[in-house]
Amino acid sequence: MNHVTTYHDTRGADGSHPTFSDVVIAGIAPGGGLYVPDALPSLTLDEILAYTPWPYWQRAADIFVRFDVDVDAERIGALMRDAYGSQWSDPRIAPVTEVVAGTHVLELWHGPTSAFKDMALQCMPLFFSEAIAAKQAAGTLAEDFLVLVATSGDTGKAALDGFADRHHTGIVVFYPAEGVSDIQRKQMVTQRGENVGVFGVRGNFDDCQNAVKAAFGDEAFARELREGHRLLLSSANSINWGRLLPQIAYYVSAYADLVASGGVAPGRPMDVCVPTGNFGNILGAYYAKRMGVPIGRLICASNENKVLADFIATGVYDISERDFVTTPSPSMDILISSNLERQLYELTRDPARTAEWMASLRADGRFTVNRETFHHVREHFAADSVTNDESLACIRRVWDEHGYLLDPHSAVAWEVAERLRGENPVLVVSTAHWAKFGTDVYRALRGVEHAAELPAEVVSLSGVELLAEVERMAPAGACVPRALAELDEAAERFTGVVDAGKGGVEGAIREWLARD
Ligand SMILES: *Cc1c(COP(=O)(O)O)cnc(C)c1O
């Protein structure tokens, strides 16, 4: 390890020049800003195309090494072999499939939980654990970390799987007892691992999230964990730089694959179209572009919660009078898109201005970027939004016309890519296996609207039985991943349900810490 990249934050509060390991452990900067690297590496076309014969783990390791991550190169390689190994259902990890001439799907759902969050969460916990071990060895840290997650369904499972049995870490996930699907609940409560815990919270996702936030803010509880259990709390959420860096790698990888398959001429641009919620995935594409990957437009695809599409159209980010809408693509049902702050900072490199916009968002629910920044936004980004029923109709149409089954999130991207496509080949980013969202895929194939009731005999099926039904309807292209198909038989390890509020969550954690 010679040179290491250091980081600063989007609001200019942290002048301590932390390293990658420091920012992975810290998560958010003091003052609420997000960490960004002081410098970006660049890749030549030849360097990108050299990826072609490499396995995915080596591609990801190369990106980390180029970012001068403060872990030695050999060790990075070993961790990446572990992160992107045999737990993936496709040895290519993030394969690119040409579905129709000029439209290529980047499949980010071959991981153990069948959705995109695995791309980061199979990797980040390894570096998190590594960073803790290094600091403990250096004598600068005495504690292990307990990761707390409030989940509306999918992130919880991906985090559980990523942190399971990772040294120096524990993870406890809270889900709204009334708010997750049968499949999502079973995925979580059957999680293996000695350091994991899962609890339902009586109430909806907001109740659940507020209770976990309250536990994070409770200093007496933090002291109790530190003094009684040598544990510090962490959230490992999607603003952590350790989750973003792995998301740059698959865009570099995809370009190499696209050239190799003849989908794009070497050096010619591809457009990417990303179903967007917290702006983490599309931000990975932006960084890849800055580093030299020939990417034309970054197309942001929104569902009916279209605050981002409106921002890219107008330069005004406004949630002051915007209602939260329920859609078939719940992982994009977001009003505050937390990684947008990083994007705005990268376009301006102006911490004072970035901090001002974020303060205005907190105070008034809106901010307007200046003309020059808006110009930069328009230089890189295009956007559109898709209604609930348009996304279901898209699933049906792509299945009928191309025999390819999309999940509702990926369908939002497909639909927007079709509307906005220009001359460049398009990489449609697919973020979930269809079977993760089987009920709405069933609606789509049956032509049932999103808001309509399903027949009683369908409602009474378990999640897994419904997936088997979809498999029968779409026999050639619909194979349920094994881990999902076996869920009805798997033993449920975690049955606890606690009251909403700080007391419920803290009580659950105490109970979990006292387990055998
Ligand atoms: C998290 C998620 C998204 C949104 O990704 P962001 O990085 O938050 O923009 C889209 N689709 C699925 C299935 C997801 O899990």
PDB file of C-alpha atoms in Angstrom, residues 175-179 200-208 497-500:
ATOM      1  CA  TYR A 175     -39.625  -4.910   9.842  1.00  0.00           C
ATOM      2  CA  PRO A 176     -43.201  -3.605  10.068  1.00  0.00           C
ATOM      3  CA  ALA A 177     -45.301  -6.582  11.122  1.00  0.00           C
ATOM      4  CA  GLU A 178     -48.189  -5.280   8.998  1.00  0.00           C
ATOM      5  CA  GLY A 179     -46.143  -4.121   6.072  1.00  0.00           C
ATOM      6  CA  GLY A 200     -41.382  -7.559  13.682  1.00  0.00           C
ATOM      7  CA  VAL A 201     -42.603  -4.185  14.934  1.00  0.00           C
ATOM      8  CA  ARG A 202     -46.325  -3.621  15.529  1.00  0.00           C
ATOM      9  CA  GLY A 203     -47.221  -0.895  13.058  1.00  0.00           C
ATOM     10  CA  ASN A 204     -46.279   0.312   9.587  1.00  0.00           C
ATOM     11  CA  PHE A 205     -42.877   1.135   8.104  1.00  0.00           C
ATOM     12  CA  ASP A 206     -42.864   4.694   9.497  1.00  0.00           C
ATOM     13  CA  ASP A 207     -43.491   3.389  13.028  1.00  0.00           C
ATOM     14  CA  CYS A 208     -40.705   0.887  12.549  1.00  0.00           C
ATOM     15  CA  VAL A 497     -42.822  -9.111  17.434  1.00  0.00           C
ATOM     16  CA  VAL A 498     -42.359  -6.012  19.592  1.00  0.00           C
ATOM     17  CA  ASP A 499     -44.213  -2.746  20.225  1.00  0.00           C
ATOM     18  CA  ALA A 500     -43.340   0.326  18.179  1.00  0.00           C
TER      19      ALA A 500
END
